[in-house]
Coordinates of C-alpha atoms in Angstrom, one line a residue:
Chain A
X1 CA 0.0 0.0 0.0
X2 CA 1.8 3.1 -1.2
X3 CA -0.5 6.0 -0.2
X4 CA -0.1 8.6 -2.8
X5 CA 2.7 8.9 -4.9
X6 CA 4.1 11.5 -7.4
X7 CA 6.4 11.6 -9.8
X8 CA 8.9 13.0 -11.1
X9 CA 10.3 14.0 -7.3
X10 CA 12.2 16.8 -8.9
X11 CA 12.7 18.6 -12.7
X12 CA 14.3 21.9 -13.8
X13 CA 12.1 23.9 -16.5
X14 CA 13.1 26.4 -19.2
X15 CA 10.5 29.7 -18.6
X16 CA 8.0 28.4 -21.8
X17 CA 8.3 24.7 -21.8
X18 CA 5.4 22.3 -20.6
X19 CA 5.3 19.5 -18.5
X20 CA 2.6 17.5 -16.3
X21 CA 3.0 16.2 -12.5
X22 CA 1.5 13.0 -12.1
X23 CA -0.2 11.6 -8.8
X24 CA -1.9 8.3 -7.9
X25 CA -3.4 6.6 -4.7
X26 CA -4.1 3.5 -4.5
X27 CA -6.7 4.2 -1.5
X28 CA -10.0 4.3 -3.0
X29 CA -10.6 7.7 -2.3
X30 CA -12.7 10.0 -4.4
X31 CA -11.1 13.2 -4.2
X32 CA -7.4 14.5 -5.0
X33 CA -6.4 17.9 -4.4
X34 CA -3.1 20.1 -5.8
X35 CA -1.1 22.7 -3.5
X36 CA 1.9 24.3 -3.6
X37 CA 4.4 24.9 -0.8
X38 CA 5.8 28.2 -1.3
X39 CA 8.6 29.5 2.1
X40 CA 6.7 31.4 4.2
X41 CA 3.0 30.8 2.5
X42 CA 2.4 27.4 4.0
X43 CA 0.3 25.4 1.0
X44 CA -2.0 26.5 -1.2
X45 CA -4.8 24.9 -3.1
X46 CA -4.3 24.8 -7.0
X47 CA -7.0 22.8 -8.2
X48 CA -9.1 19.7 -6.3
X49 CA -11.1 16.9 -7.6
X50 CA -14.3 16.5 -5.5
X51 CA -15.1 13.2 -7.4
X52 CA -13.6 11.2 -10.7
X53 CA -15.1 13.1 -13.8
X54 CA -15.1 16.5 -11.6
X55 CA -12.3 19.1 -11.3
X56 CA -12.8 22.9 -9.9
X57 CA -10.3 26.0 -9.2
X58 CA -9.0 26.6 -5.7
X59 CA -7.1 29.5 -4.4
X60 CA -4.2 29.8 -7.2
X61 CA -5.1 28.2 -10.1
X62 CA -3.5 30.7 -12.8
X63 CA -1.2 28.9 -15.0
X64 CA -2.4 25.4 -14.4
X65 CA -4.5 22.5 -15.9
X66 CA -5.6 19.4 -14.1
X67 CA -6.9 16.2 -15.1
X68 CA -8.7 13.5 -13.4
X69 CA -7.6 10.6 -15.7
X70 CA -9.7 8.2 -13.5
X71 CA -10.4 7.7 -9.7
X72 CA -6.5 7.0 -9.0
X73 CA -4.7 9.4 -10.7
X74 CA -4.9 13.6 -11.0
X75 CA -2.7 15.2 -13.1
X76 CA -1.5 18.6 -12.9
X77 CA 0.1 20.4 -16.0
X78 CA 2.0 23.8 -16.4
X79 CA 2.0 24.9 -20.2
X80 CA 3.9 27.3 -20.0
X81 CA 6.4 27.5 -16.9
X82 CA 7.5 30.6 -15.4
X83 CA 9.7 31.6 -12.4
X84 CA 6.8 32.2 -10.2
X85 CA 6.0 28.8 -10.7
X86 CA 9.2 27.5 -9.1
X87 CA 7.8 25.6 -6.1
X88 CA 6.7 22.5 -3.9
X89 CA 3.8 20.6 -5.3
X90 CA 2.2 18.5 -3.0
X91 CA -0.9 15.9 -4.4
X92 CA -3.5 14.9 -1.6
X93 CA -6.5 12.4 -1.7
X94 CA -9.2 12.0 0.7
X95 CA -12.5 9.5 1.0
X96 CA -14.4 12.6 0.5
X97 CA -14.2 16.2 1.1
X98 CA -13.8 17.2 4.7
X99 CA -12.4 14.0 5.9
X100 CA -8.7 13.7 6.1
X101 CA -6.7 14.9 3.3
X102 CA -3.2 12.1 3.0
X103 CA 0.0 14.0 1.2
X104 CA 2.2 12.6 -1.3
X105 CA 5.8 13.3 -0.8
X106 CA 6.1 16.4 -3.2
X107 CA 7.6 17.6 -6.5
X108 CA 10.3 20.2 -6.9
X109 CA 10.3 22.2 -9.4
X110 CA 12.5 25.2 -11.0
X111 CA 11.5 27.1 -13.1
X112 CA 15.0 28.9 -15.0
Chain B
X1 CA -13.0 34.0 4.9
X2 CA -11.6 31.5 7.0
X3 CA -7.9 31.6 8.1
X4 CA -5.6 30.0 10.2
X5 CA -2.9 32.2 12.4
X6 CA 0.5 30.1 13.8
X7 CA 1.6 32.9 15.6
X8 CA 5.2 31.7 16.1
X9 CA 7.3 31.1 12.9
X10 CA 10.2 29.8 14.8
X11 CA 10.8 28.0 18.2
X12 CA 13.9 26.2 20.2
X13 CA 13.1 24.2 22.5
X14 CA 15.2 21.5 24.9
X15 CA 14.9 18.0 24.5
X16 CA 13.0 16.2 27.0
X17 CA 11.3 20.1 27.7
X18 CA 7.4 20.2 27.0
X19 CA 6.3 22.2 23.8
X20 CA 3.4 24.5 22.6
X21 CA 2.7 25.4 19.1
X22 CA -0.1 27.8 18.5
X23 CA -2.5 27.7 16.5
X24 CA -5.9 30.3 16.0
X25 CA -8.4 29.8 13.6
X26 CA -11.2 32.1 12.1
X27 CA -14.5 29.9 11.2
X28 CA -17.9 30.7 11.6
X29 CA -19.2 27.1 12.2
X30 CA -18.0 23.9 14.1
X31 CA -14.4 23.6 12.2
X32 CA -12.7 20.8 11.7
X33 CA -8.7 21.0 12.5
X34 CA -6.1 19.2 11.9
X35 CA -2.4 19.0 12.4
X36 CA 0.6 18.0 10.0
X37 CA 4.6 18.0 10.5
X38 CA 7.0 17.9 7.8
X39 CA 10.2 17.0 8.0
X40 CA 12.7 18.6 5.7
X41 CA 12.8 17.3 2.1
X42 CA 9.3 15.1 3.1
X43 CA 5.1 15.1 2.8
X44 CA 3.1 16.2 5.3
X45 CA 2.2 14.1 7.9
X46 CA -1.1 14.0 9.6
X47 CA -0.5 14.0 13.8
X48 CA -4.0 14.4 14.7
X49 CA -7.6 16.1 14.0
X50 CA -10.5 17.5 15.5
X51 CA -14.1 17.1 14.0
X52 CA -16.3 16.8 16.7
X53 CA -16.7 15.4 20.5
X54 CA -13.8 15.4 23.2
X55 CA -11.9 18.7 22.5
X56 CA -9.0 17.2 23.7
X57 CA -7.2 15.1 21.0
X58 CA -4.6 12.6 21.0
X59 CA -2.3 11.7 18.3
X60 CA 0.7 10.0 17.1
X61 CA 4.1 10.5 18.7
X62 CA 2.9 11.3 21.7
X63 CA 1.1 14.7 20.5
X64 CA -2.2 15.9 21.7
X65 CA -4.0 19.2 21.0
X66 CA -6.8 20.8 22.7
X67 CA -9.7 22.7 20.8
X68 CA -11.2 25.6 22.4
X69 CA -14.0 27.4 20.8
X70 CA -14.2 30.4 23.2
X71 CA -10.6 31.3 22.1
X72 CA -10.8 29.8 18.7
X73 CA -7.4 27.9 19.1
X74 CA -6.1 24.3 18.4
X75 CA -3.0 24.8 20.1
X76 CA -0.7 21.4 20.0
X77 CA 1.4 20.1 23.0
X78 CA 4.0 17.5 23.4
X79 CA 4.8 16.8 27.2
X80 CA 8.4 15.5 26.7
X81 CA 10.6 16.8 23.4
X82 CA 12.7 14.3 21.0
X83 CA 15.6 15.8 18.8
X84 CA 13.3 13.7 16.0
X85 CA 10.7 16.0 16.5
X86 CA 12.7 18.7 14.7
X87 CA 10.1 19.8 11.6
X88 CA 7.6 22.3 10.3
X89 CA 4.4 21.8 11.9
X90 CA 1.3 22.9 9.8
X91 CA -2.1 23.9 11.5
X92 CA -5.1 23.8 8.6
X93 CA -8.6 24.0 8.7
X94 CA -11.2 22.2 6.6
X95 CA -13.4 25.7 4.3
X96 CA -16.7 25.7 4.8
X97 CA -17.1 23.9 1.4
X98 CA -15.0 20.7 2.4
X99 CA -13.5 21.4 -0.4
X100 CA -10.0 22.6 0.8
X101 CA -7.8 23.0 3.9
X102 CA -6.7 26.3 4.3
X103 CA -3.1 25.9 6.1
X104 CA -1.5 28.3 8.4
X105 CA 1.9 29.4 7.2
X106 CA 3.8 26.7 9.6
X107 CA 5.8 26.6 12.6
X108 CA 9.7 25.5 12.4
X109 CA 10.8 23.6 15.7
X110 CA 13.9 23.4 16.7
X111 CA 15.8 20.9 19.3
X112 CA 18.6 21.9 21.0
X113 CA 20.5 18.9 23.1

């Protein structure tokens, strides 16, 4: 049982080239959630999944896209990187919303 | 909006000393709280949460936190400090939505032999 798990664990970006995040639980839960860990800002909701077929904006959501491929796995894509995008990204899944969110072990990105 | 307030950004403390970490909340209804530590380089951890009942909550590694409405606080306490406790601890609060947790801005402990 691995929880959630992300890959890659860390990539270095040109400002203008793409890539996608990828997370997967293997809990059964229905909903996945994106933050990013910023110094100072604690973490901050990018985009959640309430339920597989269902995605909706959270707090910073500018410059992303998200996709719930099915119930395990919620992608999160930058298509065009800039500095400001440099960060920790964390992917979370829960049962359901308001119960107990479980954290993947993050993605580091720079962003040159 | 709701919020979540870790008043102290940094703290020392002894091993074997007890520890406090703060933690205030703004929420119009019942909240439901929760705790995480992150050690460096790691995920977050969940030590323990609060939805309902007993307001005082027990978790793992020997943490506990106490909820108290009239001072809107969760603050978490450890009686007896390790060095391995070293992290970030992270207060957050489920939005009214359920559809995030809004996380305070973390605490960085410290442990000095």
């Amino acid at each position: 049982n691995a929880g959630v798990t992300q890959t890659p664990k860390f990539q270095v970006l040109k400002t203008g080239q793409s890539m996608t995040l990828q997370c997967a639980q293997d809990m059964n839960h229905n909903s996945m959630y994106w933050y990013r860990q910023d110094p100072g800002m604690g973490l901050r909701l990018i985009y959640y999944s309430a339920s597989e077929g269902t995605t909706d904006k959270g707090e910073v959501p500018n410059g992303y896209n998200v996709s719930r491929l099915n119930k395990r796995e919620f992608s999160l894509r930058l298509e065009s990187a800039a500095p400001s995008q440099t960060s920790v990204y964390f992917c979370a899944s829960s049962r359901s919303l308001k119960e107990t969110q479980y954290f993947g072990p993050g993605t580091r990105l720079l962003v040159l | 909006a709701q919020s979540v307030t870790q008043p102290d950004i940094h703290i020392t403390v002894s091993e074997g000393a007890s520890l406090e970490l703060r933690c205030n909340y703004s929420y119009g209804a019942t909240p439901y709280l929760f705790w995480y530590v992150q050690s460096p380089g790691q995920g977050l951890q969940l030590l323990l949460k609060y939805f309902s009942g007993d307001t005082l909550v027990q978790g793992i590694k020997g943490f506990e936190a106490e909820f108290k409405r009239s001072q809107s606080s969760f603050n978490l306490r450890k009686p007896s400090v390790h060095w391995s406790d070293a992290a970030e601890y992270f207060c957050a609060v489920a939005n009214q939505a359920g559809t995030a947790l809004i996380f305070g801005k973390g605490t960085t402990l410290s442990v000095s032999s």
